[in-house]
């Protein structure tokens, strides 16, 4: 459930979306994310990892969309993810969500009250997408001149390892470091025990072994605990910028086709061969990308404030 659309080779009528259809992502890192389909988006079908809901006359789909942006729903999703390391939601689980359903006229008031913030949110989202595109263009441009080849299996250039199993009972909000699992972009919680890593003098590049392919960069001096569903790489070669390498690894994994079926095992990661440009170019790209990321953080904060305004409308009228 993201901003990427793909063309289907074969279209089955039962999967064609209709105006007002509501989609829930059921597995992987996006589990719990939602999308309200409108005809204005063009003809579309939904994939197998999504669940389609159709509302009755007592529930407006636009109201349901607003509710799934509130902390009430998002907190429920996060709690479910915490106790399920590899979350897989289904229709029965979603039916446990406590959704307040006021009269339709009140629902419509909430929808109308939130509309005034839609343009602001759409503009911020557009700015975010443009920054993401700028970063991608910078990286792709630099990679066109990549001529230095490195094998990840070479121990003098890379340290590669995986974490150890962590059970739910070991997670503690008062822990001293974050725990990363298959979804390396979001820690599953904190832990009190010492990390399996001796030190954090070097940055780390994390990848998810199971589920959706994803990569994350963790800067030096930031302690963390990887589970057995999370791999880590420390770059030893000074001619490779670790933060730049994280993007190279992400792109390489996409090209190889790592996913839930084609697992990114430590053996498959070690077998990869990557190319990078001169270190000066890498450093320049990373410096520019960090500036873009600061802009992106500011935009995300503004988007969150807009969502909070919408939630305030929801709270005021749902009482």
XYZ file of C-alpha atoms in Angstrom:
319
model
C 0.000 0.000 0.000
C 2.099 2.879 -1.299
C 2.155 5.360 -4.168
C 3.343 2.828 -6.738
C 0.859 1.533 -9.308
C 1.505 -1.461 -11.586
C -0.177 -2.757 -14.716
C -1.831 -6.167 -14.462
C -1.433 -8.654 -17.331
C -4.654 -10.510 -16.587
C -7.718 -8.821 -15.144
C -10.337 -10.870 -13.310
C -13.641 -9.075 -12.886
C -14.004 -10.144 -9.238
C -10.917 -8.095 -8.322
C -11.961 -4.909 -10.127
C -12.455 -2.024 -7.692
C -15.573 0.123 -7.558
C -16.026 3.633 -6.242
C -16.003 3.592 -2.425
C -14.220 0.239 -2.061
C -11.991 0.232 1.010
C -8.703 -1.671 1.098
C -6.713 -2.959 4.084
C -3.150 -4.272 3.758
C -2.994 -7.576 5.611
C 0.671 -8.623 5.651
C 4.224 -7.353 5.813
C 5.523 -3.934 6.770
C 2.395 -2.199 5.454
C -0.040 -4.375 7.444
C -2.940 -2.240 8.616
C -2.506 0.541 6.054
C -5.691 1.554 4.277
C -6.811 3.071 1.001
C -10.154 4.435 -0.156
C -10.601 3.829 -3.864
C -12.373 6.438 -5.982
C -13.278 6.152 -9.660
C -11.198 9.269 -10.346
C -8.050 7.141 -9.810
C -8.870 5.155 -12.954
C -9.761 1.505 -13.413
C -7.909 -0.689 -10.925
C -7.804 -4.122 -9.325
C -6.501 -5.119 -5.915
C -3.695 -7.555 -5.141
C -3.815 -10.707 -3.042
C -2.157 -9.162 0.000
C -5.069 -6.711 0.355
C -8.538 -7.153 1.848
C -11.465 -5.325 0.253
C -14.310 -3.998 2.376
C -17.573 -2.573 1.097
C -19.640 -0.520 3.505
C -23.432 -0.618 3.877
C -25.837 2.320 3.978
C -25.093 2.907 7.669
C -21.377 3.590 7.155
C -19.855 6.146 4.803
C -16.558 4.944 3.259
C -15.157 8.477 3.590
C -15.902 8.363 7.324
C -14.153 4.987 7.615
C -11.159 6.474 5.811
C -10.954 9.319 8.333
C -11.238 6.895 11.258
C -8.273 4.814 10.003
C -6.118 7.962 10.133
C -6.856 8.548 13.824
C -4.685 7.371 16.696
C -7.502 5.059 17.810
C -7.050 2.839 14.773
C -3.279 3.368 14.336
C -2.623 2.455 17.985
C -4.623 -0.745 17.500
C -2.479 -1.656 14.489
C 0.761 -0.964 16.367
C -0.330 -3.047 19.353
C -1.155 -5.941 17.048
C 2.249 -5.667 15.357
C 4.050 -5.675 18.706
C 2.631 -9.027 19.714
C 2.910 -10.505 16.216
C 6.451 -10.298 14.864
C 5.281 -11.227 11.375
C 1.812 -9.639 11.334
C -0.859 -11.122 9.102
C -4.243 -9.505 9.427
C -7.424 -11.033 8.057
C -11.085 -10.068 7.868
C -11.847 -11.679 11.248
C -9.075 -9.713 12.958
C -10.191 -6.453 11.368
C -13.720 -7.169 12.593
C -12.373 -6.787 16.154
C -11.703 -3.092 15.589
C -14.074 -1.019 17.724
C -15.412 1.487 15.221
C -17.794 4.160 16.547
C -20.675 4.483 14.077
C -22.747 7.618 14.665
C -25.796 8.446 12.510
C -24.992 8.984 8.836
C -25.688 12.727 9.074
C -23.041 13.031 11.813
C -20.627 10.979 9.731
C -21.223 13.391 6.852
C -20.543 16.365 9.142
C -17.204 14.804 10.090
C -16.359 14.188 6.423
C -17.300 17.772 5.486
C -15.381 19.189 8.455
C -12.222 17.350 7.432
C -12.407 18.364 3.775
C -11.008 21.817 4.530
C -7.702 20.186 5.453
C -7.494 17.897 2.417
C -5.868 20.410 0.044
C -3.221 21.265 2.622
C -2.406 17.598 3.161
C -2.321 16.828 -0.572
C 0.092 19.714 -1.182
C 2.426 18.534 1.586
C 2.270 14.975 0.277
C 3.144 16.240 -3.208
C 6.171 18.081 -1.790
C 7.287 14.907 -0.032
C 6.992 12.879 -3.228
C 9.048 15.476 -5.120
C 11.840 15.285 -2.544
C 11.821 11.484 -2.745
C 12.091 11.793 -6.528
C 14.999 14.243 -6.199
C 16.865 11.815 -3.937
C 16.240 8.944 -6.348
C 17.482 10.999 -9.312
C 20.640 11.983 -7.433
C 21.400 8.367 -6.594
C 20.593 6.989 -10.045
C 22.730 9.676 -11.673
C 25.679 8.800 -9.454
C 25.259 5.087 -10.113
C 25.568 5.635 -13.861
C 29.263 6.285 -13.223
C 29.717 3.398 -10.777
C 32.841 1.495 -11.797
C 34.217 0.033 -8.572
C 32.954 -3.499 -7.905
C 32.845 -5.203 -4.513
C 31.777 -8.663 -3.398
C 29.908 -8.700 -0.114
C 31.507 -12.048 0.698
C 34.927 -10.383 1.087
C 35.399 -10.185 4.864
C 38.031 -7.450 4.629
C 35.388 -5.157 3.082
C 32.209 -6.168 4.926
C 31.098 -7.644 8.231
C 27.820 -9.504 7.765
C 25.688 -11.153 10.424
C 22.160 -11.785 11.690
C 20.632 -11.228 15.097
C 19.192 -13.527 17.739
C 15.644 -14.446 18.605
C 13.715 -12.101 20.871
C 10.386 -13.120 22.398
C 7.563 -10.746 23.217
C 8.084 -11.051 26.982
C 11.608 -9.610 26.619
C 10.393 -6.322 25.167
C 10.358 -3.536 27.727
C 9.423 0.128 27.205
C 12.146 0.989 29.727
C 14.791 -0.861 27.701
C 18.036 0.809 26.714
C 18.003 0.070 22.983
C 15.597 -0.517 20.121
C 14.936 -3.973 18.705
C 14.776 -4.422 14.928
C 13.142 -7.384 13.247
C 12.005 -8.107 9.657
C 10.594 -4.580 9.305
C 13.928 -2.810 9.706
C 12.356 0.619 9.248
C 10.365 0.425 12.487
C 11.681 -1.036 15.768
C 9.352 -3.560 17.403
C 10.164 -2.239 20.872
C 13.031 -1.945 23.358
C 15.075 -4.474 25.284
C 17.111 -4.368 28.497
C 19.682 -7.046 27.689
C 23.030 -6.246 26.054
C 23.209 -6.250 22.274
C 24.861 -9.158 20.467
C 27.094 -6.554 18.776
C 30.307 -5.671 20.603
C 30.300 -1.985 19.715
C 28.628 0.650 17.595
C 31.691 2.561 16.456
C 30.698 2.033 12.835
C 27.354 2.669 11.123
C 25.184 -0.353 10.364
C 23.101 -1.243 7.338
C 20.102 -3.403 8.256
C 18.059 -5.619 5.982
C 14.913 -7.652 6.596
C 15.412 -11.377 6.069
C 11.702 -12.235 5.891
C 8.750 -10.405 4.440
C 8.954 -7.347 2.218
C 12.449 -6.405 1.068
C 13.656 -3.341 2.926
C 16.900 -1.737 4.035
C 17.655 0.803 6.747
C 20.740 2.806 7.745
C 21.637 3.200 11.432
C 24.357 5.725 12.184
C 27.357 5.059 14.410
C 26.973 5.388 18.197
C 23.304 4.331 18.055
C 22.911 0.975 19.865
C 20.292 -1.521 18.707
C 19.428 -5.198 18.993
C 18.804 -7.214 15.784
C 16.529 -10.274 15.949
C 16.972 -13.435 13.903
C 14.744 -11.847 11.241
C 17.146 -8.925 10.808
C 20.561 -8.912 9.165
C 23.274 -6.288 9.603
C 26.274 -5.165 7.573
C 29.220 -3.076 8.707
C 31.302 -1.566 5.902
C 35.050 -1.877 6.525
C 36.359 -0.500 3.224
C 37.022 3.255 3.430
C 36.272 3.608 -0.285
C 32.610 2.791 0.411
C 30.313 5.239 2.215
C 28.024 3.071 4.414
C 25.009 5.350 3.975
C 25.446 5.363 0.195
C 25.938 1.608 0.274
C 22.558 1.191 2.001
C 20.864 2.586 -1.109
C 22.982 0.388 -3.375
C 21.974 -2.675 -1.350
C 18.298 -1.705 -1.458
C 18.369 -1.349 -5.243
C 20.309 -4.594 -5.677
C 17.772 -6.485 -3.560
C 14.942 -5.142 -5.712
C 16.750 -6.272 -8.864
C 17.357 -9.747 -7.412
C 13.716 -9.929 -6.352
C 14.007 -10.495 -2.617
C 10.562 -10.884 -1.035
C 8.578 -13.141 1.302
C 9.215 -16.151 -0.950
C 12.726 -15.359 -2.176
C 14.106 -14.715 1.322
C 17.102 -12.440 1.743
C 19.131 -15.037 3.645
C 22.659 -14.265 4.777
C 23.938 -16.643 2.079
C 22.084 -14.759 -0.670
C 23.203 -11.392 0.664
C 26.822 -12.545 0.838
C 26.617 -13.666 -2.792
C 25.777 -10.155 -4.017
C 28.216 -8.033 -5.987
C 27.704 -4.264 -5.915
C 29.127 -1.316 -7.812
C 29.764 2.193 -6.481
C 31.288 5.389 -7.900
C 34.336 7.157 -6.463
C 34.131 7.827 -2.723
C 34.080 11.597 -3.294
C 30.920 11.220 -5.381
C 29.355 8.959 -2.763
C 30.080 11.475 -0.002
C 28.640 14.318 -2.065
C 25.407 12.411 -2.750
C 25.008 11.479 0.925
C 25.532 15.108 1.968
C 22.869 16.329 -0.467
C 20.465 13.541 0.525
C 20.778 14.430 4.203
C 19.682 17.980 3.424
C 16.697 16.620 1.535
C 15.862 14.318 4.456
C 15.768 17.305 6.821
C 13.233 18.945 4.514
C 11.286 15.690 4.414
C 11.185 15.473 8.220
C 9.759 18.972 8.377
C 7.064 18.081 5.826
C 6.146 14.898 7.710
C 5.707 16.920 10.902
C 3.383 19.310 9.065
C 1.394 16.381 7.651
C 1.004 14.982 11.144
C -0.339 18.324 12.387
C -2.917 18.306 9.588
C -4.003 14.795 10.576
C -4.329 15.943 14.181
C -6.626 18.749 13.022
C -8.775 16.167 11.272
C -8.787 14.017 14.374
C -9.937 17.014 16.411
C -12.941 17.380 14.077
C -13.621 13.673 14.536
C -13.411 13.868 18.337
C -15.633 16.938 18.581
C -18.456 15.433 16.557
C -18.227 11.846 17.794
C -18.931 12.818 21.416
